[in-house]
mmCIF file of C-alpha atoms and ligand atoms in Angstrom:
data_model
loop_
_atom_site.group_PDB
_atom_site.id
_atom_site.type_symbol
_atom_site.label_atom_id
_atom_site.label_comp_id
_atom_site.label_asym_id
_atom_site.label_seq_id
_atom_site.Cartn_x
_atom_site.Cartn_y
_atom_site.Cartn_z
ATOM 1 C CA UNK A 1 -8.018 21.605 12.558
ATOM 2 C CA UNK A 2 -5.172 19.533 14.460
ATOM 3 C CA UNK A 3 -3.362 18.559 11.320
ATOM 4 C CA UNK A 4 0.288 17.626 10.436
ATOM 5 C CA UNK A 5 2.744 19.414 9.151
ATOM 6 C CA UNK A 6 3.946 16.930 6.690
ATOM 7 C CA UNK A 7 3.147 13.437 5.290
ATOM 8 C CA UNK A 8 5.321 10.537 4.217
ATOM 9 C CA UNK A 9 3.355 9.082 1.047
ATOM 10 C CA UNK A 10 4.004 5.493 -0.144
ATOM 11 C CA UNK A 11 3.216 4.504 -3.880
ATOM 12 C CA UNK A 12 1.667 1.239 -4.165
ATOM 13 C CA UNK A 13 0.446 1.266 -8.123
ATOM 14 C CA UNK A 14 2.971 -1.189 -9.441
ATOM 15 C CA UNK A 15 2.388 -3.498 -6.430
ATOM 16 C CA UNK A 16 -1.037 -2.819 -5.445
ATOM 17 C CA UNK A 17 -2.288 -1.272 -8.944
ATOM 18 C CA UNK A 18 -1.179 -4.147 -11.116
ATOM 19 C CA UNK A 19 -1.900 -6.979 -9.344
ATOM 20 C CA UNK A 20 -5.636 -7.113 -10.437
ATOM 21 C CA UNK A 21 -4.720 -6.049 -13.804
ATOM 22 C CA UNK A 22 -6.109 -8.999 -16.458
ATOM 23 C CA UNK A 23 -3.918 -7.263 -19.344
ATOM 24 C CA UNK A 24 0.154 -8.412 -18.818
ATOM 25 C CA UNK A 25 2.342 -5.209 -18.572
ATOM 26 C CA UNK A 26 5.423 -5.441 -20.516
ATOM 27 C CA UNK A 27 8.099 -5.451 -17.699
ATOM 28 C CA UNK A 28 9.588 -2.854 -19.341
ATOM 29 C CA UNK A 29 6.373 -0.756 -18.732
ATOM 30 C CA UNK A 30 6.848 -1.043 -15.471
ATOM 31 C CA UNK A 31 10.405 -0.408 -15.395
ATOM 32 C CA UNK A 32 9.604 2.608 -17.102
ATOM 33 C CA UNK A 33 6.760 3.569 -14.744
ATOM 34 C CA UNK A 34 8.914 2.812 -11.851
ATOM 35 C CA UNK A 35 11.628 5.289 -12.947
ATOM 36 C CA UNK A 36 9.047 7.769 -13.903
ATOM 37 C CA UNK A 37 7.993 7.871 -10.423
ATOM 38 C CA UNK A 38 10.899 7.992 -8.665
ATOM 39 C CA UNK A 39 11.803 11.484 -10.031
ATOM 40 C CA UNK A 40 8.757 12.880 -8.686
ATOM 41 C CA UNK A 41 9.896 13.310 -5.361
ATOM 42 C CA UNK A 42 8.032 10.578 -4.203
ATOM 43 C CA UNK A 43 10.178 8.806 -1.235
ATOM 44 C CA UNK A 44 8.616 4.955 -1.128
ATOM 45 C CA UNK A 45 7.935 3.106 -3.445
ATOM 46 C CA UNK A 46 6.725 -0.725 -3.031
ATOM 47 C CA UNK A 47 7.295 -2.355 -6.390
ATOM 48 C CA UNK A 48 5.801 -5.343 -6.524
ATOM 49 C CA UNK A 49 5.439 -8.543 -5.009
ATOM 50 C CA UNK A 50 6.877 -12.035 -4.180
ATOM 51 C CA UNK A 51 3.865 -14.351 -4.686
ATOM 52 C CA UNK A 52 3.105 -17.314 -6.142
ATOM 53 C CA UNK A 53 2.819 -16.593 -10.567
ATOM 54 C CA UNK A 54 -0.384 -19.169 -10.626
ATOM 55 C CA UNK A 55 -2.298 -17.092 -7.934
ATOM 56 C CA UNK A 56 -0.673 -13.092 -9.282
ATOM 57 C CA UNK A 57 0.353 -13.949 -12.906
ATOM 58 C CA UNK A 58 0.860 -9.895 -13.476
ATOM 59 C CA UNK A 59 3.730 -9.791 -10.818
ATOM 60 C CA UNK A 60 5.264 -13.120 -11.967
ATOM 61 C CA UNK A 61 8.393 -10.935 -12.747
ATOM 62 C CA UNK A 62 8.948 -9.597 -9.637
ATOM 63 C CA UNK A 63 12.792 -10.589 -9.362
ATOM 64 C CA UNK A 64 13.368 -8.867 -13.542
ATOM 65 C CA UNK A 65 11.312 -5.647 -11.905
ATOM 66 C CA UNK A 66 13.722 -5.565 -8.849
ATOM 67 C CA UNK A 67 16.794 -5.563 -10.582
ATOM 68 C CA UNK A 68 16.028 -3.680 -13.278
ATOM 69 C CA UNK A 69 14.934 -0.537 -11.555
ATOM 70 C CA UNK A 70 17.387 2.691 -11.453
ATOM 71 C CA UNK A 71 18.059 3.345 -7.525
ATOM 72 C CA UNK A 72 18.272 6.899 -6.997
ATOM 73 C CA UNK A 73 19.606 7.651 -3.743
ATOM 74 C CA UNK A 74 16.571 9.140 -1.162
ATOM 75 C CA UNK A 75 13.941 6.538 -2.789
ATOM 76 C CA UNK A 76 13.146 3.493 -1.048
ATOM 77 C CA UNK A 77 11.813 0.436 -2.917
ATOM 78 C CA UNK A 78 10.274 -2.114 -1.347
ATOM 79 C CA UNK A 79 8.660 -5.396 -2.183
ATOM 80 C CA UNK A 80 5.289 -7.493 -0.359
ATOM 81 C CA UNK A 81 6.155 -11.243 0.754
ATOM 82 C CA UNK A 82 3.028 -13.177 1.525
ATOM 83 C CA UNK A 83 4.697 -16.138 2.689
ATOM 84 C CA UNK A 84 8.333 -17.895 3.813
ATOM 85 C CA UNK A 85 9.018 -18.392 0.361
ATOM 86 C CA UNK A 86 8.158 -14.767 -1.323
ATOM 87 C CA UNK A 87 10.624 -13.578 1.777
ATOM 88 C CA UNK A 88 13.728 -16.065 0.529
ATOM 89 C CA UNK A 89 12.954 -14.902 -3.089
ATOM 90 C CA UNK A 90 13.284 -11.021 -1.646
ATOM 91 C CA UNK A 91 16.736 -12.165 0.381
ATOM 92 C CA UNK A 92 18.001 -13.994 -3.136
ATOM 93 C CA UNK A 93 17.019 -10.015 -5.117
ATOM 94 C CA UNK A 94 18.644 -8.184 -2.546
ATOM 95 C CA UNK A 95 15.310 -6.431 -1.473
ATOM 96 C CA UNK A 96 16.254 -4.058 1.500
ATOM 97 C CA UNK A 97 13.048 -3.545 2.680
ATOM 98 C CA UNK A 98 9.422 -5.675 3.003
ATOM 99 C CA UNK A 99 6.188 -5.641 3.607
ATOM 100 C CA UNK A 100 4.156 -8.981 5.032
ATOM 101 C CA UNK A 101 0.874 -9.213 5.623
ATOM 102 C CA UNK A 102 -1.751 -11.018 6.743
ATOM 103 C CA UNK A 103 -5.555 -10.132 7.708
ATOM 104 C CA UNK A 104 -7.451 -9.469 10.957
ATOM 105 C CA UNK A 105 -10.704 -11.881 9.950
ATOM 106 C CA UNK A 106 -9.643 -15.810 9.496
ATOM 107 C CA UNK A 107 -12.090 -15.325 6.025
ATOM 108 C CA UNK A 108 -10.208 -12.973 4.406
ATOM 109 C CA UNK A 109 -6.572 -14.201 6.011
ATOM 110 C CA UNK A 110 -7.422 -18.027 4.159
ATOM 111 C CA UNK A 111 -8.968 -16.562 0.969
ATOM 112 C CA UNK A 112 -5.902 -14.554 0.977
ATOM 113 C CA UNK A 113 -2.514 -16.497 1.538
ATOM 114 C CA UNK A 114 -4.461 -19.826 2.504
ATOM 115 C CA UNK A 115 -3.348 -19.891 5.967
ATOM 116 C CA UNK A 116 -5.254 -19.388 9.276
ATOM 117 C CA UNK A 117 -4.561 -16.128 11.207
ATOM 118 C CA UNK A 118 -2.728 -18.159 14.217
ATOM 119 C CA UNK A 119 -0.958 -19.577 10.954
ATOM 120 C CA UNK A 120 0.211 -16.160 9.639
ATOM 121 C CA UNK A 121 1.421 -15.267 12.809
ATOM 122 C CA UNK A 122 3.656 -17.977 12.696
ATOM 123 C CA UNK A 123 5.042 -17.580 9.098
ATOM 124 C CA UNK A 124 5.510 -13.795 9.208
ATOM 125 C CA UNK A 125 7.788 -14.617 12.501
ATOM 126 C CA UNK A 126 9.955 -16.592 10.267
ATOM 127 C CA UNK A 127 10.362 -14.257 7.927
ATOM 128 C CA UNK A 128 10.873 -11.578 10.203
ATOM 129 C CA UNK A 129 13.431 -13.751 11.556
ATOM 130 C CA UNK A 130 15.040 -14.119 8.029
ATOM 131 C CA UNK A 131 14.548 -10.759 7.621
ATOM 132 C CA UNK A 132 16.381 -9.531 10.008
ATOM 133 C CA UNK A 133 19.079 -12.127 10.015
ATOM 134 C CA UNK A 134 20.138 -10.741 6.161
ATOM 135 C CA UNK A 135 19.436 -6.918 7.783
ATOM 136 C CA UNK A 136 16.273 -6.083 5.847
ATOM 137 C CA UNK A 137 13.731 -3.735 7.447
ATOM 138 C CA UNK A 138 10.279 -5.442 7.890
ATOM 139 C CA UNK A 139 6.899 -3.613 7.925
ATOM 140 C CA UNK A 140 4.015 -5.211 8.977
ATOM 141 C CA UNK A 141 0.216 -4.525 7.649
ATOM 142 C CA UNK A 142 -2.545 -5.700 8.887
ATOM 143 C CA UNK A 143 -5.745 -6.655 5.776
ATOM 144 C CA UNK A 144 -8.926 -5.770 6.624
ATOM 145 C CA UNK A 145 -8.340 -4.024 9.853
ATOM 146 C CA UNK A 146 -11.440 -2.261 9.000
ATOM 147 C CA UNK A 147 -14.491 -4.597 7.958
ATOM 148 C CA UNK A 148 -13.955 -8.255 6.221
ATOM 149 C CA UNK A 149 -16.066 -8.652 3.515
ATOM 150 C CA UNK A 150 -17.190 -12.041 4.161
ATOM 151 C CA UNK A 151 -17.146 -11.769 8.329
ATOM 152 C CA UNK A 152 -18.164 -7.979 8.342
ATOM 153 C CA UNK A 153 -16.964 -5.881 11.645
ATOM 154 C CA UNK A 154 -13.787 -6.430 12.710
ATOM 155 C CA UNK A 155 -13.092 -5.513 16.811
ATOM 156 C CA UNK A 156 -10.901 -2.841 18.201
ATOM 157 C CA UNK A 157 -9.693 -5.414 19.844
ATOM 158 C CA UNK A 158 -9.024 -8.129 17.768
ATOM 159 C CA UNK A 159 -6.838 -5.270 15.637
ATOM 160 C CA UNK A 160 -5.323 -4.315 19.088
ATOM 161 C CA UNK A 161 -4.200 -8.096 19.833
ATOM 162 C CA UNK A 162 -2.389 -8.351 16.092
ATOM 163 C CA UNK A 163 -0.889 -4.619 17.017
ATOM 164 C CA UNK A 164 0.613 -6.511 19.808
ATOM 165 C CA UNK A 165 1.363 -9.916 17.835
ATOM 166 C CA UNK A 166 3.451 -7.653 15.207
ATOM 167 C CA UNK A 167 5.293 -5.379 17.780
ATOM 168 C CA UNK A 168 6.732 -8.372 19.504
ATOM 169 C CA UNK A 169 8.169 -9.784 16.399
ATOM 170 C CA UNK A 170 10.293 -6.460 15.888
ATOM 171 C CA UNK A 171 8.397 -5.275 12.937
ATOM 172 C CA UNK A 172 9.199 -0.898 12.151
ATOM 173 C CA UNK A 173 6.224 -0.068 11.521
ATOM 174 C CA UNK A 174 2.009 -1.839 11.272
ATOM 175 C CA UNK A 175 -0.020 -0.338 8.686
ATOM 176 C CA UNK A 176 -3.731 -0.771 8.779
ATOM 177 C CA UNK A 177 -5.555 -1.650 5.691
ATOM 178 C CA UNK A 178 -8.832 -1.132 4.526
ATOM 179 C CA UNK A 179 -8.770 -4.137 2.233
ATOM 180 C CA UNK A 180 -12.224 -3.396 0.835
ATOM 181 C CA UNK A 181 -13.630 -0.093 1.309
ATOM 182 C CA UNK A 182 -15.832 -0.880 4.227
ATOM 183 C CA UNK A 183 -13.716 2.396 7.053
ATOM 184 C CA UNK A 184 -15.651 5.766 7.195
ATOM 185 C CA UNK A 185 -13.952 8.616 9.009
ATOM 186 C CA UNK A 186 -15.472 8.344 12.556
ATOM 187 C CA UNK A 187 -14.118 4.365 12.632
ATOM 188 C CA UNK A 188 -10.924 5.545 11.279
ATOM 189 C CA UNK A 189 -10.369 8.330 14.064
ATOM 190 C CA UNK A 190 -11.310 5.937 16.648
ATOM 191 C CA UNK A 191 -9.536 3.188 16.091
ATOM 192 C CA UNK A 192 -6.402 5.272 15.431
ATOM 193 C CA UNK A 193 -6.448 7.196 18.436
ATOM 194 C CA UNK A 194 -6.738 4.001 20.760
ATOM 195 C CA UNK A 195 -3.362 2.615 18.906
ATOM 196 C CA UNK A 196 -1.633 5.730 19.294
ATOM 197 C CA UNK A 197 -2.758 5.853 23.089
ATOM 198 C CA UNK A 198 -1.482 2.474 23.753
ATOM 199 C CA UNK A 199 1.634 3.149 21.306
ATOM 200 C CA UNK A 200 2.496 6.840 21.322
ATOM 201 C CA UNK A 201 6.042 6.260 20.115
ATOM 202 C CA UNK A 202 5.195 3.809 16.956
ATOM 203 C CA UNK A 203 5.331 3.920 13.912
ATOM 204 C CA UNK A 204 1.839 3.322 12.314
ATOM 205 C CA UNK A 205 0.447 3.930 8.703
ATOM 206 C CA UNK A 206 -2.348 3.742 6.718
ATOM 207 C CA UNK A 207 -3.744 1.919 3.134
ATOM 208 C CA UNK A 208 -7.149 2.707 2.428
ATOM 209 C CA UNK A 209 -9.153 1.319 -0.653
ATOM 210 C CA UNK A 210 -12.157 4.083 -2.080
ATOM 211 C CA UNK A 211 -14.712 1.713 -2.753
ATOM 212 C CA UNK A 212 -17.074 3.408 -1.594
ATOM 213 C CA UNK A 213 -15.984 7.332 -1.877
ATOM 214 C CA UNK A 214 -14.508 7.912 1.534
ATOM 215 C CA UNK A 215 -10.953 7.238 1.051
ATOM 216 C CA UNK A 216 -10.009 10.455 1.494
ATOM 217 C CA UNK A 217 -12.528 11.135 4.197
ATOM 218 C CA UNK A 218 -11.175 8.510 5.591
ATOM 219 C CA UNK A 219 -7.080 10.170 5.017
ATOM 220 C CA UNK A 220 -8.459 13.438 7.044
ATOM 221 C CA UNK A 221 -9.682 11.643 9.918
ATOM 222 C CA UNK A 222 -6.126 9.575 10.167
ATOM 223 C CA UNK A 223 -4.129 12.702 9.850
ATOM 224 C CA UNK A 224 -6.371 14.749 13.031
ATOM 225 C CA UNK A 225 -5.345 11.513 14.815
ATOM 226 C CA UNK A 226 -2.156 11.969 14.392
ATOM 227 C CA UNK A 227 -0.962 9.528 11.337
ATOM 228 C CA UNK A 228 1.317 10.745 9.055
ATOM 229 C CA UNK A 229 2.209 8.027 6.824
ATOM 230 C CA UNK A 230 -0.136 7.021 3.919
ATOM 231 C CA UNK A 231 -0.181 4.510 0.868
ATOM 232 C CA UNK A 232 -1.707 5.324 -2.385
ATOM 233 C CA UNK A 233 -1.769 4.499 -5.727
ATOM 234 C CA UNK A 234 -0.789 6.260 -8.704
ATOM 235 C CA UNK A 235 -4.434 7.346 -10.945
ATOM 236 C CA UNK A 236 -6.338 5.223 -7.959
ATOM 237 C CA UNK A 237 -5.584 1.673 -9.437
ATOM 238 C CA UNK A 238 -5.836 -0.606 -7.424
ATOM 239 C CA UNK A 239 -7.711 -3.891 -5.664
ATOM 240 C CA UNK A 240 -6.755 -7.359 -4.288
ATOM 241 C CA UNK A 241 -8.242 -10.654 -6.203
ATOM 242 C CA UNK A 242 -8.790 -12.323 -3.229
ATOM 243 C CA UNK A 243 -11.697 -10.044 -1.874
ATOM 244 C CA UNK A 244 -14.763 -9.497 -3.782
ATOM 245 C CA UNK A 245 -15.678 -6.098 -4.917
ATOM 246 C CA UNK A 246 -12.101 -4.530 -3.709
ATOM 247 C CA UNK A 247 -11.566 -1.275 -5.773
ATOM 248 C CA UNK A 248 -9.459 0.955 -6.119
ATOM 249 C CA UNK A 249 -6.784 2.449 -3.586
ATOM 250 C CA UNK A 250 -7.179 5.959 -2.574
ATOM 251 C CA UNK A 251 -5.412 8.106 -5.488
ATOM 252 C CA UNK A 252 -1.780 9.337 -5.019
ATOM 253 C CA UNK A 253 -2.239 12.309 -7.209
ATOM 254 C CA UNK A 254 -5.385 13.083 -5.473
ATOM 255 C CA UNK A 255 -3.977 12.668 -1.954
ATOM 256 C CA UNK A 256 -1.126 14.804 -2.745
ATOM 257 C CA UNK A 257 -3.282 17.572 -4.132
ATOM 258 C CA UNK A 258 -5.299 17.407 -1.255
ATOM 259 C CA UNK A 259 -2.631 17.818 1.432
ATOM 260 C CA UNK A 260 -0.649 20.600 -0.753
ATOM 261 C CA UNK A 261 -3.728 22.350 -0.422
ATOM 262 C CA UNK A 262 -4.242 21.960 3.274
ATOM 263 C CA UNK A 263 -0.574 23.674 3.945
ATOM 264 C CA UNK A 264 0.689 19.562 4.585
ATOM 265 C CA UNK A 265 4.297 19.022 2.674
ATOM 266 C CA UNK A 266 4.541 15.986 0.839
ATOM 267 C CA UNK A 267 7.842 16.249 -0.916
ATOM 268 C CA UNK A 268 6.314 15.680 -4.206
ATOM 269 C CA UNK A 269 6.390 17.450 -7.115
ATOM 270 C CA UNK A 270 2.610 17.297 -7.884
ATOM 271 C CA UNK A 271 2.904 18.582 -11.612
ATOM 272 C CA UNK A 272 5.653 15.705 -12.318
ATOM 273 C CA UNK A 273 3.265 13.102 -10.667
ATOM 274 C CA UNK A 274 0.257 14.051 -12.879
ATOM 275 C CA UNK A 275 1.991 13.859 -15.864
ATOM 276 C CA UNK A 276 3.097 10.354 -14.886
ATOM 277 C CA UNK A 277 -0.719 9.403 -13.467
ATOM 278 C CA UNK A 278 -1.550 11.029 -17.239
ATOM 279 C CA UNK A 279 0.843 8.341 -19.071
ATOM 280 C CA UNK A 280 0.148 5.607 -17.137
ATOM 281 C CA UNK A 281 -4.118 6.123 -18.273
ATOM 282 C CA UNK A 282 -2.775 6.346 -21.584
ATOM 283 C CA UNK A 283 -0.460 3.205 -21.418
ATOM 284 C CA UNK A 284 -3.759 1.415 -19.699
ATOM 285 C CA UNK A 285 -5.682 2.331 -22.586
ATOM 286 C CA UNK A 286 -8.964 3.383 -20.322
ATOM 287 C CA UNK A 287 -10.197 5.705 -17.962
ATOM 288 C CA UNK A 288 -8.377 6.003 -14.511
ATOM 289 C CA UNK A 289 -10.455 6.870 -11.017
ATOM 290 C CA UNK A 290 -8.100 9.724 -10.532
ATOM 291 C CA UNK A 291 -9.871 12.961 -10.044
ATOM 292 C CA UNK A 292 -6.879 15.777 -10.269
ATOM 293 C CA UNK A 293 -5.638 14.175 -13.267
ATOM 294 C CA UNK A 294 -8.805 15.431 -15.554
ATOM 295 C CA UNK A 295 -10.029 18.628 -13.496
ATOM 296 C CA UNK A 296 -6.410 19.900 -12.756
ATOM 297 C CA UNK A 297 -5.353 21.729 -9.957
ATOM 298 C CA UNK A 298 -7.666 24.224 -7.880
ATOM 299 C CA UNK A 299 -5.057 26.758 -8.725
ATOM 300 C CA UNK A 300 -5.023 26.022 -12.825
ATOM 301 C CA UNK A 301 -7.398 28.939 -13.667
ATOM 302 C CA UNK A 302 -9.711 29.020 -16.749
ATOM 303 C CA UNK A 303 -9.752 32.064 -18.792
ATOM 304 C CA UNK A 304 -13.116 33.874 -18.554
ATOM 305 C CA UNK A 305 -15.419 32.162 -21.489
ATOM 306 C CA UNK A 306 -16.570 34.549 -24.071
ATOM 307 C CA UNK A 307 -19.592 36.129 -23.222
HETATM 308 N N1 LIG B 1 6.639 -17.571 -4.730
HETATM 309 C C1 LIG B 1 6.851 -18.600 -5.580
HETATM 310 N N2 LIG B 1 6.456 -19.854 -5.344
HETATM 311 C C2 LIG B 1 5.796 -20.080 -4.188
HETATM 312 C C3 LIG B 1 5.535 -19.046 -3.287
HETATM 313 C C4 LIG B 1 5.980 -17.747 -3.577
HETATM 314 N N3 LIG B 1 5.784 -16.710 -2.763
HETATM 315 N N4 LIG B 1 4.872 -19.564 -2.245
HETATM 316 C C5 LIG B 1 4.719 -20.857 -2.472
HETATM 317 N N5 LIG B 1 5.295 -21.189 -3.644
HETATM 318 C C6 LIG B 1 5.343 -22.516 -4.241
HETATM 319 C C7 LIG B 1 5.960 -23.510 -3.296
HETATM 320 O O1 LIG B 1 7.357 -23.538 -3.461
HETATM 321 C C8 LIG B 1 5.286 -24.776 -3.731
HETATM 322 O O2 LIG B 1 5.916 -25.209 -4.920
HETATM 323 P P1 LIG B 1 6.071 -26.758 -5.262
HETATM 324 O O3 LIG B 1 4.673 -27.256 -5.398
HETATM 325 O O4 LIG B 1 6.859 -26.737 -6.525
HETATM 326 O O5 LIG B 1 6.799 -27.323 -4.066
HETATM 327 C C9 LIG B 1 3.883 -24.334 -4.109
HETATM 328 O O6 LIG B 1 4.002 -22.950 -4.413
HETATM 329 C C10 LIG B 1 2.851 -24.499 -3.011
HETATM 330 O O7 LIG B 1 3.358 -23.929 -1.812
HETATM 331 P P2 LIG B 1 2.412 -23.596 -0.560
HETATM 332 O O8 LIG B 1 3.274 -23.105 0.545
HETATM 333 O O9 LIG B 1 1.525 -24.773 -0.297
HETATM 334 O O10 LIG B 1 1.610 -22.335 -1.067
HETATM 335 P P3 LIG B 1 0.044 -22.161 -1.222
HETATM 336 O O11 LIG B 1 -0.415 -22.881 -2.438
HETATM 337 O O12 LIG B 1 -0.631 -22.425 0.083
HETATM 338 O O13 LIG B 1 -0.066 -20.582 -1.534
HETATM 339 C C11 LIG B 1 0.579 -18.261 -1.218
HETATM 340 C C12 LIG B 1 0.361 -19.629 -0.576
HETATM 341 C C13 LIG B 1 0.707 -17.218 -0.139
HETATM 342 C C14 LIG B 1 1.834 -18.300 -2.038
HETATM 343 C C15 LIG B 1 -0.583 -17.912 -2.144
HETATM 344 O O14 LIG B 1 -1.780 -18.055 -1.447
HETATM 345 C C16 LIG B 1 -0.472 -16.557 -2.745
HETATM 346 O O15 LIG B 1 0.447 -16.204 -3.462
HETATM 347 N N6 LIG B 1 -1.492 -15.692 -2.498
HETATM 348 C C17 LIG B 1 -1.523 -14.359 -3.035
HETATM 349 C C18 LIG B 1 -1.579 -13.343 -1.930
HETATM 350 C C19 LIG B 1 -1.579 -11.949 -2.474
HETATM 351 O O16 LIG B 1 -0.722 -11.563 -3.224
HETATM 352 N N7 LIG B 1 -2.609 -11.143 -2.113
HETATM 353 C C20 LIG B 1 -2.728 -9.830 -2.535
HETATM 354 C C21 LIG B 1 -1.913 -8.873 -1.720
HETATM 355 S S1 LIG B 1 -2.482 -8.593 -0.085
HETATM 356 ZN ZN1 LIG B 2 -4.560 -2.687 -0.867
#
C-alpha cells in the first residue's frame, strides 16, 4: 500500500463533540478535558466555537474555555467562527488560529449559518481579511463536500470551484467535510486525487462523520491519496444540529490505533489518550461509539482461559 509515513491528527471533541450535547458541561469539565488532552501528545486541538448561544447553547462559553485553558508550548488551539461576528469575538480572546466554514450545497449552507453559499463566500472573505489583519492563521473547511443530506450528490466540481473560492482568499489550508456520513472510500480517493492534481503543493485535510461505518474506510482511502491531515473526535462524539441524522465523527482513539498499527506515526501517546476517551464516557454518563476504548489494543493479550 502507498501510505504515509506520518499523520497530523486534529481533536475536534470539545468543538465538534459537544456541540450536539443536550446535557450543559460544566466549563470546568471542559477545561479539564482540554488539559487532559493536551498531554497526550496530541498537536491540534480546536476547542470550541464562536456561535451564536441561542442556536449552540453548549458552547455559549467559548471566550471562559479560551482563556482558561493551560497552553503548553507544541499544542495548537484553535476555535470555529461561523460568521463576522464569531471572528471579532476570536480577535477580542486572542485566538491565534480559526477555522470558518461554510457548505458546498445552498441546503445545508442556509440550514447551517443562514446564509446563501455566494453569501458565505462573502463573509468568510471578511473575516479572512480580519484575520489576517490581527495575524491569525485561517483554515478553511468546506461542509458537506461529500453528499448534502437534503440536496444529495454534491459535484467534483462544484467542490473544485469552492477549492478555488478559498485559495484566493489566502486561507492555509481547506478541509473537506463529510458533514453527514454520506463519503465511501472510492468517492473519497477520487475526489482527493483530482484536488491534489490541481493543487500538489496545498495543504488539504480531512473531517469525516461515521454514520454509516465507513469513517475509517473512508481515512484509508484519503491517506493512499496522499492526505495526511485528519480530524477526529475523542470516544467518536460528535454531530452538527443543523443536519438531520449527523452522527458521530470518526473516533480519535480509534484512528490513532489504526495508523500505529499500520507503521503511520501520530505523535500520540495512545495509552494516555484512552484513558482520557475512558474519563470522558464516564463524565458523559453513557456509552461512547469508540471501539479501542472497550476491546483494547490488538497488542493487549488475554491470558489463555482455563480449560
Ligand atoms: N456570536 C454571538 N452573537 C452573534 C453571532 C456570534 N457568532 N452571530 C450573530 N450574533 C448576534 C448578532 O450580533 C445579532 O445580535 P443582535 O440581535 O443583538 O444585534 C444577532 O445575533 C443576529 O445576527 P445575524 O447576523 O442576523 O445572525 P443569524 O441569526 O443569521 O445567525 C449564525 C447566524 C451563523 C450566528 C447562526 O446561524 C449560527 O450560530 N449557526 C450555528 C452554526 C454552527 O455552529 N454549526 C455547527 C458547526 S459547522
Ligand atoms: Zn463535523
Amino acid at each position: 500500500m502507498n501510505l504515509p509515513s506520518s499523520v497530523k491528527v486534529s481533536e475536534v471533541v470539545t468543538r465538534d463533540g459537544f456541540q450536539s450535547e443536550a446535557q450543559t458541561i460544566p466549563t470546568d469539565q471542559k477545561v479539564g478535558l482540554i488539559n487532559k488532552l493536551s498531554t497526550t501528545g496530541l498537536r491540534r486541538i480546536e476547542i470550541t466555537s464562536f456561535v451564536h448561544p441561542r442556536f449552540v447553547p453548549q458552547l455559549a462559553d467559548a471566550e471562559e474555555v479560551y482563556r482558561r485553558i493551560e497552553r503548553p508550548t507544541g499544542v495548537e488551539f484553535i476555535a470555529l467562527v461561523p460568521n463576522l461576528k464569531g471572528a471579532e469575538r476570536a480577535v477580542a480572546c486572542g485566538v491565534k488560529e480559526i477555522n470558518v466554514v461554510f457548505s458546498a450545497s445552498e441546503a445545508h449552507n442556509r440550514s447551517n449559518v443562514r446564509m446563501s453559499v455566494a453569501e458565505s463566500l462573502e463573509n468568510v472573505g471578511k473575516i479572512v481579511e480580519l484575520a489576517q489583519e490581527y495575524g491569525i492563521k485561517v483554515n478553511g473547511a468546506l461542509a458537506t463536500a461529500f453528499g448534502c443530506p437534503f440536496e444529495g450528490a454534491v459535484t467534483v466540481q462544484q467542490v473544485m470551484r469552492l477549492v478555488k473560492e478559498y485559495l484566493a482568499m489566502g486561507v492555509a489550508s481547506v478541509s473537506f467535510a463529510d458533514t453527514t456520513g454520506m463519503a465511501n472510500p472510492k468517492q473519497v480517493y477520487d475526489l482527493v486525487s483530482r484536488i491534489l492534481d490541481r493543487w500538489p503543493d496545498q495543504e488539504f485535510s480531512l473531517h469525516f462523520h461515521n454514520t454509516r461505518g465507513t469513517g475509517l474506510a473512508n481515512v484509508v482511502a484519503g491517506l493512499q491519496a496522499g492526505i495526511t491531515s485528519y480530524d477526529a473526535s475523542l470516544g467518536g462524539l460528535g454531530g452538527c444540529p443543523f443536519a438531520p441524522g449527523a452522527m458521530g465523527n470518526i473516533c480519535t482513539e480509534d484512528l490513532v490505533h489504526m495508523l500505529h498499527e499500520m507503521g503511520i506515526k501520530t505523535g500520540i501517546d495512545l495509552d494516555k489518550l484512552i484513558a482520557v476517551a475512558r474519563y470522558l464516557q464516564e463524565l458523559l454518563g453513557r456509552p461512547l461509539p469508540g471501539q479501542v476504548m472497550k476491546a483494547g489494543k490488538v497488542s493487549d493479550l488475554h491470558p489463555l482461559l482455563p480449560s
